[in-house]
Tab-separated table of N, CA, C and O in Angstrom:
chain	number	residue	atom	x	y	z
A	173	UNK	N	0.811	-1.192	0.000
A	173	UNK	CA	0.000	0.000	0.000
A	173	UNK	C	0.869	1.277	0.000
A	173	UNK	O	0.460	2.298	-0.511
A	174	UNK	N	2.059	1.169	0.578
A	174	UNK	CA	2.957	2.335	0.601
A	174	UNK	C	3.261	2.792	-0.822
A	174	UNK	O	3.270	3.991	-1.112
A	175	UNK	N	3.502	1.846	-1.711
A	175	UNK	CA	3.778	2.208	-3.112
A	175	UNK	C	2.632	3.025	-3.694
A	175	UNK	O	2.864	4.003	-4.409
A	176	UNK	N	1.393	2.652	-3.410
A	176	UNK	CA	0.231	3.395	-3.912
A	176	UNK	C	0.157	4.789	-3.304
A	176	UNK	O	-0.185	5.758	-3.991
A	177	UNK	N	0.471	4.894	-2.023
A	177	UNK	CA	0.459	6.197	-1.357
A	177	UNK	C	1.485	7.120	-1.991
A	177	UNK	O	1.208	8.286	-2.268
A	178	UNK	N	2.671	6.601	-2.229
A	178	UNK	CA	3.734	7.389	-2.878
A	178	UNK	C	3.307	7.775	-4.290
A	178	UNK	O	3.465	8.920	-4.711
A	179	UNK	N	2.742	6.834	-5.021
A	179	UNK	CA	2.352	7.057	-6.416
A	179	UNK	C	1.300	8.158	-6.566
A	179	UNK	O	1.340	8.934	-7.515
A	180	UNK	N	0.364	8.273	-5.605
A	180	UNK	CA	-0.677	9.294	-5.738
A	180	UNK	C	-0.199	10.678	-5.297
A	180	UNK	O	-0.916	11.654	-5.422
A	181	UNK	N	1.025	10.749	-4.750
A	181	UNK	CA	1.596	12.049	-4.451
A	181	UNK	C	1.555	12.509	-3.010
A	181	UNK	O	1.858	13.670	-2.723
A	182	UNK	N	1.192	11.624	-2.087
A	182	UNK	CA	1.260	11.996	-0.673
A	182	UNK	C	2.707	12.336	-0.359
A	182	UNK	O	3.622	11.633	-0.782
A	183	UNK	N	2.934	13.426	0.366
A	183	UNK	CA	4.326	13.851	0.580
A	183	UNK	C	4.871	13.548	1.974
A	183	UNK	O	6.047	13.727	2.223
A	184	UNK	N	4.018	13.080	2.903
A	184	UNK	CA	4.507	12.691	4.223
A	184	UNK	C	3.581	11.639	4.831
A	184	UNK	O	2.367	11.701	4.653
A	185	UNK	N	4.185	10.680	5.521
A	185	UNK	CA	3.432	9.710	6.305
A	185	UNK	C	3.794	9.927	7.763
A	185	UNK	O	4.972	9.963	8.121
A	186	UNK	N	2.769	10.049	8.588
A	186	UNK	CA	2.968	10.358	9.988
A	186	UNK	C	1.850	9.721	10.797
A	186	UNK	O	0.694	9.905	10.454
A	187	UNK	N	2.110	9.049	11.871
A	187	UNK	CA	3.403	8.617	12.385
A	187	UNK	C	3.712	7.192	11.940
A	187	UNK	O	2.797	6.425	11.634
A	188	UNK	N	4.966	6.870	11.897
A	188	UNK	CA	5.393	5.488	11.662
A	188	UNK	C	5.813	4.918	13.007
A	188	UNK	O	6.907	5.164	13.489
A	189	UNK	N	4.921	4.183	13.596
A	189	UNK	CA	5.112	3.633	14.931
A	189	UNK	C	5.741	2.243	14.823
A	189	UNK	O	5.141	1.338	14.237
A	190	UNK	N	6.949	2.048	15.368
A	190	UNK	CA	7.591	0.736	15.257
A	190	UNK	C	6.796	-0.388	15.922
A	190	UNK	O	6.862	-1.537	15.479
A	191	UNK	N	6.012	-0.079	16.951
A	191	UNK	CA	5.202	-1.110	17.607
A	191	UNK	C	4.079	-1.617	16.713
A	191	UNK	O	3.477	-2.640	17.001
A	192	UNK	N	3.792	-0.900	15.652
A	192	UNK	CA	2.763	-1.342	14.712
A	192	UNK	C	3.377	-1.939	13.446
A	192	UNK	O	2.731	-2.037	12.413
A	193	UNK	N	4.672	-2.296	13.536
A	193	UNK	CA	5.338	-2.978	12.427
A	193	UNK	C	5.922	-2.057	11.373
A	193	UNK	O	6.300	-2.510	10.305
A	194	UNK	N	5.990	-0.768	11.647
A	194	UNK	CA	6.554	0.175	10.681
A	194	UNK	C	8.055	0.339	10.923
A	194	UNK	O	8.471	0.654	12.020
A	195	UNK	N	8.810	0.136	9.877
A	195	UNK	CA	10.269	0.249	9.946
A	195	UNK	C	10.685	1.486	9.159
A	195	UNK	O	10.802	1.442	7.933
A	196	UNK	N	10.898	2.600	9.852
A	196	UNK	CA	11.204	3.864	9.192
A	196	UNK	C	12.485	3.779	8.369
A	196	UNK	O	12.597	4.402	7.318
A	197	UNK	N	13.443	2.977	8.819
A	197	UNK	CA	14.700	2.817	8.075
A	197	UNK	C	14.420	2.144	6.730
A	197	UNK	O	14.897	2.598	5.686
A	198	UNK	N	13.626	1.098	6.739
A	198	UNK	CA	13.301	0.385	5.492
A	198	UNK	C	12.458	1.250	4.555
A	198	UNK	O	12.703	1.318	3.352
A	199	UNK	N	11.441	1.937	5.102
A	199	UNK	CA	10.602	2.794	4.250
A	199	UNK	C	11.434	3.925	3.642
A	199	UNK	O	11.262	4.264	2.468
A	200	UNK	N	12.332	4.484	4.416
A	200	UNK	CA	13.192	5.558	3.904
A	200	UNK	C	14.096	5.028	2.797
A	200	UNK	O	14.294	5.676	1.769
A	201	UNK	N	14.655	3.844	3.009
A	201	UNK	CA	15.518	3.241	1.983
A	201	UNK	C	14.747	3.027	0.673
A	201	UNK	O	15.232	3.337	-0.403
A	202	UNK	N	13.535	2.545	0.763
A	202	UNK	CA	12.736	2.244	-0.429
A	202	UNK	C	12.152	3.483	-1.110
A	202	UNK	O	12.128	3.575	-2.323
A	203	UNK	N	11.615	4.402	-0.314
A	203	UNK	CA	10.799	5.474	-0.885
A	203	UNK	C	11.248	6.882	-0.512
A	203	UNK	O	10.593	7.849	-0.880
A	204	UNK	N	12.343	6.995	0.185
A	204	UNK	CA	12.757	8.265	0.761
A	204	UNK	C	13.023	9.395	-0.209
A	204	UNK	O	13.036	10.556	0.187
A	205	UNK	N	13.207	9.096	-1.477
A	205	UNK	CA	13.410	10.159	-2.452
A	205	UNK	C	12.095	10.792	-2.891
A	205	UNK	O	12.078	11.866	-3.468
A	206	UNK	N	10.980	10.131	-2.596
A	206	UNK	CA	9.678	10.602	-3.069
A	206	UNK	C	8.731	11.068	-1.961
A	206	UNK	O	7.726	11.698	-2.246
A	207	UNK	N	9.054	10.722	-0.720
A	207	UNK	CA	8.139	11.002	0.384
A	207	UNK	C	8.950	11.155	1.670
A	207	UNK	O	10.025	10.591	1.786
A	208	UNK	N	8.434	11.930	2.608
A	208	UNK	CA	9.061	12.074	3.928
A	208	UNK	C	8.295	11.204	4.920
A	208	UNK	O	7.095	10.967	4.760
A	209	UNK	N	9.009	10.788	5.936
A	209	UNK	CA	8.415	9.964	6.979
A	209	UNK	C	8.629	10.614	8.332
A	209	UNK	O	9.656	11.229	8.582
A	210	UNK	N	7.635	10.464	9.193
A	210	UNK	CA	7.723	10.978	10.565
A	210	UNK	C	7.458	9.829	11.524
A	210	UNK	O	6.566	9.014	11.297
A	211	UNK	N	8.242	9.768	12.573
A	211	UNK	CA	8.066	8.718	13.574
A	211	UNK	C	9.363	7.976	13.807
A	211	UNK	O	10.436	8.563	13.814
A	212	UNK	N	9.241	6.663	13.987
A	212	UNK	CA	10.402	5.803	14.124
A	212	UNK	C	10.796	5.460	15.536
A	212	UNK	O	11.439	4.446	15.777
A	213	UNK	N	10.454	6.317	16.497
A	213	UNK	CA	10.844	6.051	17.876
A	213	UNK	C	9.734	5.320	18.621
A	213	UNK	O	8.555	5.614	18.453
A	214	UNK	N	10.147	4.394	19.456
A	214	UNK	CA	9.221	3.595	20.248
A	214	UNK	C	8.325	4.459	21.124
A	214	UNK	O	8.747	5.508	21.610
A	215	UNK	N	7.130	3.982	21.349
A	215	UNK	CA	6.231	4.688	22.268
A	215	UNK	C	6.806	4.701	23.680
A	215	UNK	O	6.406	5.502	24.513
A	216	UNK	N	7.778	3.838	23.944
A	216	UNK	CA	8.438	3.771	25.245
A	216	UNK	C	9.686	4.646	25.310
A	216	UNK	O	10.429	4.590	26.282
A	217	UNK	N	9.932	5.448	24.298
A	217	UNK	CA	11.141	6.267	24.220
A	217	UNK	C	11.351	7.097	25.478
A	217	UNK	O	12.459	7.174	26.006
A	218	UNK	N	10.309	7.720	25.978
A	218	UNK	CA	10.440	8.615	27.131
A	218	UNK	C	10.682	7.878	28.433
A	218	UNK	O	11.027	8.481	29.445
A	219	UNK	N	10.534	6.564	28.428
A	219	UNK	CA	10.832	5.751	29.610
A	219	UNK	C	12.262	5.219	29.578
A	219	UNK	O	12.730	4.626	30.544
A	220	UNK	N	12.971	5.427	28.469
A	220	UNK	CA	14.319	4.901	28.305
A	220	UNK	C	15.335	5.717	29.103
A	220	UNK	O	15.118	6.887	29.396
A	221	UNK	N	16.455	5.062	29.383
A	221	UNK	CA	17.581	5.772	29.984
A	221	UNK	C	18.224	6.646	28.907
A	221	UNK	O	17.957	6.484	27.704
A	222	UNK	N	19.087	7.549	29.330
A	222	UNK	CA	19.797	8.421	28.390
A	222	UNK	C	20.537	7.590	27.339
A	222	UNK	O	20.457	7.870	26.141
A	223	UNK	N	21.244	6.546	27.768
A	223	UNK	CA	22.005	5.710	26.833
A	223	UNK	C	21.096	4.951	25.869
A	223	UNK	O	21.435	4.780	24.702
A	224	UNK	N	19.947	4.497	26.351
A	224	UNK	CA	18.993	3.815	25.469
A	224	UNK	C	18.420	4.786	24.436
A	224	UNK	O	18.249	4.429	23.268
A	225	UNK	N	18.129	6.017	24.881
A	225	UNK	CA	17.645	7.041	23.946
A	225	UNK	C	18.693	7.294	22.861
A	225	UNK	O	18.371	7.350	21.676
A	226	UNK	N	19.930	7.452	23.291
A	226	UNK	CA	21.021	7.726	22.347
A	226	UNK	C	21.162	6.598	21.338
A	226	UNK	O	21.298	6.833	20.139
A	227	UNK	N	21.085	5.360	21.807
A	227	UNK	CA	21.195	4.199	20.912
A	227	UNK	C	20.047	4.185	19.897
A	227	UNK	O	20.261	3.967	18.704
A	228	UNK	N	18.823	4.420	20.363
A	228	UNK	CA	17.657	4.409	19.474
A	228	UNK	C	17.783	5.479	18.390
A	228	UNK	O	17.560	5.212	17.202
A	229	UNK	N	18.143	6.690	18.797
A	229	UNK	CA	18.277	7.786	17.836
A	229	UNK	C	19.409	7.505	16.855
A	229	UNK	O	19.257	7.677	15.644
A	230	UNK	N	20.550	7.052	17.373
A	230	UNK	CA	21.726	6.776	16.538
A	230	UNK	C	21.419	5.724	15.478
A	230	UNK	O	21.780	5.876	14.317
A	231	UNK	N	20.751	4.654	15.881
A	231	UNK	CA	20.432	3.579	14.934
A	231	UNK	C	19.526	4.068	13.804
A	231	UNK	O	19.739	3.732	12.637
A	232	UNK	N	18.537	4.846	14.135
A	232	UNK	CA	17.623	5.339	13.106
A	232	UNK	C	18.334	6.315	12.178
A	232	UNK	O	18.238	6.205	10.956
A	233	UNK	N	19.070	7.258	12.740
A	233	UNK	CA	19.755	8.240	11.896
A	233	UNK	C	20.818	7.587	11.010
A	233	UNK	O	20.980	7.975	9.860
A	234	UNK	N	21.517	6.588	11.540
A	234	UNK	CA	22.520	5.882	10.739
A	234	UNK	C	21.858	5.130	9.583
A	234	UNK	O	22.386	5.091	8.471
A	235	UNK	N	20.692	4.576	9.844
A	235	UNK	CA	19.997	3.803	8.817
A	235	UNK	C	19.273	4.643	7.785
A	235	UNK	O	18.993	4.181	6.680
A	236	UNK	N	18.955	5.877	8.135
A	236	UNK	CA	18.188	6.709	7.211
A	236	UNK	C	19.025	7.806	6.581
A	236	UNK	O	18.607	8.424	5.617
A	237	UNK	N	20.166	8.102	7.169
A	237	UNK	CA	21.009	9.205	6.701
A	237	UNK	C	20.219	10.515	6.674
A	237	UNK	O	20.309	11.290	5.740
A	238	UNK	N	19.399	10.717	7.715
A	238	UNK	CA	18.604	11.940	7.815
A	238	UNK	C	17.392	11.910	6.899
A	238	UNK	O	16.976	10.872	6.411
A	239	UNK	N	16.813	13.074	6.680
A	239	UNK	CA	15.671	13.187	5.783
A	239	UNK	C	14.372	12.657	6.347
A	239	UNK	O	13.463	12.308	5.589
A	240	UNK	N	14.283	12.571	7.671
A	240	UNK	CA	13.054	12.115	8.323
A	240	UNK	C	12.705	13.093	9.434
A	240	UNK	O	13.520	13.933	9.808
A	241	UNK	N	11.488	12.967	9.937
A	241	UNK	CA	11.082	13.711	11.123
A	241	UNK	C	11.031	12.685	12.237
A	241	UNK	O	10.133	11.847	12.282
A	242	UNK	N	12.023	12.718	13.086
A	242	UNK	CA	12.170	11.719	14.131
A	242	UNK	C	11.298	12.088	15.318
A	242	UNK	O	11.415	13.178	15.882
A	243	UNK	N	10.385	11.179	15.685
A	243	UNK	CA	9.465	11.440	16.792
A	243	UNK	C	8.829	10.150	17.259
A	243	UNK	O	8.928	9.125	16.588
A	244	UNK	N	8.188	10.204	18.409
A	244	UNK	CA	7.399	9.067	18.878
A	244	UNK	C	5.979	9.229	18.361
A	244	UNK	O	5.522	10.343	18.121
A	245	UNK	N	5.298	8.126	18.222
A	245	UNK	CA	3.908	8.178	17.755
A	245	UNK	C	3.003	8.805	18.807
A	245	UNK	O	1.987	9.396	18.486
A	246	UNK	N	3.412	8.706	20.067
A	246	UNK	CA	2.559	9.206	21.141
A	246	UNK	C	2.897	10.627	21.568
A	246	UNK	O	2.252	11.170	22.458
A	247	UNK	N	3.898	11.236	20.966
A	247	UNK	CA	4.276	12.598	21.332
A	247	UNK	C	5.032	12.643	22.645
A	247	UNK	O	5.556	11.646	23.108
A	248	UNK	N	5.080	13.802	23.246
A	248	UNK	CA	5.775	14.001	24.514
A	248	UNK	C	4.744	13.952	25.643
A	248	UNK	O	3.783	14.717	25.634
A	249	UNK	N	4.959	13.074	26.612
A	249	UNK	CA	4.003	12.991	27.728
A	249	UNK	C	3.930	14.298	28.516
A	249	UNK	O	4.932	15.002	28.651
A	250	UNK	N	2.774	14.609	29.027
A	250	UNK	CA	2.580	15.834	29.804
A	250	UNK	C	3.433	15.866	31.073
A	250	UNK	O	3.844	16.924	31.517
A	251	UNK	N	3.704	14.694	31.632
A	251	UNK	CA	4.425	14.638	32.903
A	251	UNK	C	5.919	14.349	32.751
A	251	UNK	O	6.580	13.971	33.713
A	252	UNK	N	6.448	14.553	31.561
A	252	UNK	CA	7.873	14.293	31.346
A	252	UNK	C	8.717	15.237	32.199
A	252	UNK	O	8.385	16.414	32.339
A	253	UNK	N	9.757	14.706	32.782
A	253	UNK	CA	10.656	15.524	33.591
A	253	UNK	C	11.406	16.479	32.671
A	253	UNK	O	11.868	16.104	31.596
A	254	UNK	N	11.546	17.720	33.101
A	254	UNK	CA	12.208	18.744	32.296
A	254	UNK	C	13.613	18.307	31.898
A	254	UNK	O	14.012	18.461	30.749
A	255	UNK	N	14.354	17.742	32.833
A	255	UNK	CA	15.728	17.317	32.557
A	255	UNK	C	15.772	16.242	31.471
A	255	UNK	O	16.605	16.281	30.573
A	256	UNK	N	14.847	15.294	31.528
A	256	UNK	CA	14.817	14.224	30.528
A	256	UNK	C	14.484	14.793	29.145
A	256	UNK	O	15.075	14.427	28.147
A	257	UNK	N	13.533	15.714	29.105
A	257	UNK	CA	13.178	16.346	27.839
A	257	UNK	C	14.370	17.117	27.278
A	257	UNK	O	14.693	17.004	26.106
A	258	UNK	N	15.029	17.889	28.118
A	258	UNK	CA	16.193	18.663	27.670
A	258	UNK	C	17.326	17.750	27.216
A	258	UNK	O	18.015	18.047	26.236
A	259	UNK	N	17.528	16.620	27.897
A	259	UNK	CA	18.538	15.648	27.466
A	259	UNK	C	18.212	15.089	26.087
A	259	UNK	O	19.096	14.925	25.250
A	260	UNK	N	16.946	14.799	25.849
A	260	UNK	CA	16.540	14.273	24.535
A	260	UNK	C	16.767	15.316	23.442
A	260	UNK	O	17.272	14.990	22.369
A	261	UNK	N	16.430	16.560	23.707
A	261	UNK	CA	16.645	17.630	22.728
A	261	UNK	C	18.133	17.758	22.424
A	261	UNK	O	18.546	17.890	21.269
A	262	UNK	N	18.967	17.696	23.466
A	262	UNK	CA	20.421	17.762	23.273
A	262	UNK	C	20.906	16.602	22.408
A	262	UNK	O	21.757	16.784	21.534
A	263	UNK	N	20.346	15.415	22.649
A	263	UNK	CA	20.725	14.259	21.823
A	263	UNK	C	20.345	14.461	20.365
A	263	UNK	O	21.128	14.188	19.467
A	264	UNK	N	19.118	14.925	20.127
A	264	UNK	CA	18.675	15.171	18.752
A	264	UNK	C	19.626	16.130	18.047
A	264	UNK	O	20.049	15.892	16.918
A	265	UNK	N	19.974	17.202	18.723
A	265	UNK	CA	20.871	18.206	18.123
A	265	UNK	C	22.263	17.621	17.877
A	265	UNK	O	22.845	17.830	16.820
A	266	UNK	N	22.788	16.913	18.862
A	266	UNK	CA	24.127	16.343	18.757
A	266	UNK	C	24.221	15.303	17.644
A	266	UNK	O	25.162	15.304	16.855
A	267	UNK	N	23.230	14.435	17.575
A	267	UNK	CA	23.307	13.316	16.649
A	267	UNK	C	22.804	13.625	15.248
A	267	UNK	O	23.044	12.878	14.317
A	268	UNK	N	22.121	14.722	15.080
A	268	UNK	CA	21.554	15.069	13.774
A	268	UNK	C	22.361	16.155	13.070
A	268	UNK	O	21.816	16.986	12.381
A	269	UNK	N	23.657	16.153	13.272
A	269	UNK	CA	24.528	17.138	12.617
A	269	UNK	C	24.934	16.684	11.251
A	269	UNK	O	25.053	15.572	10.926
């Protein structure tokens, strides 16, 4: 079905939730020149340790070579600790250079 979505001219798919079987790295490899993808991070991303967050982000960015909107399907929880949110933002900036 992704091929049909790309063919009709949709320019972004959002969100690609890995828990629902979506592999943002594979979709980017196949169709990334014709469409943008958003998602890729586990719904459990905000429960991860700093090192787990870094590993998750690094793996996706290495596999996609950028050109995606990296996010969780569930967004940012309302009760996220400020420090954890700021650490994640720092990781995104550091790893997406």
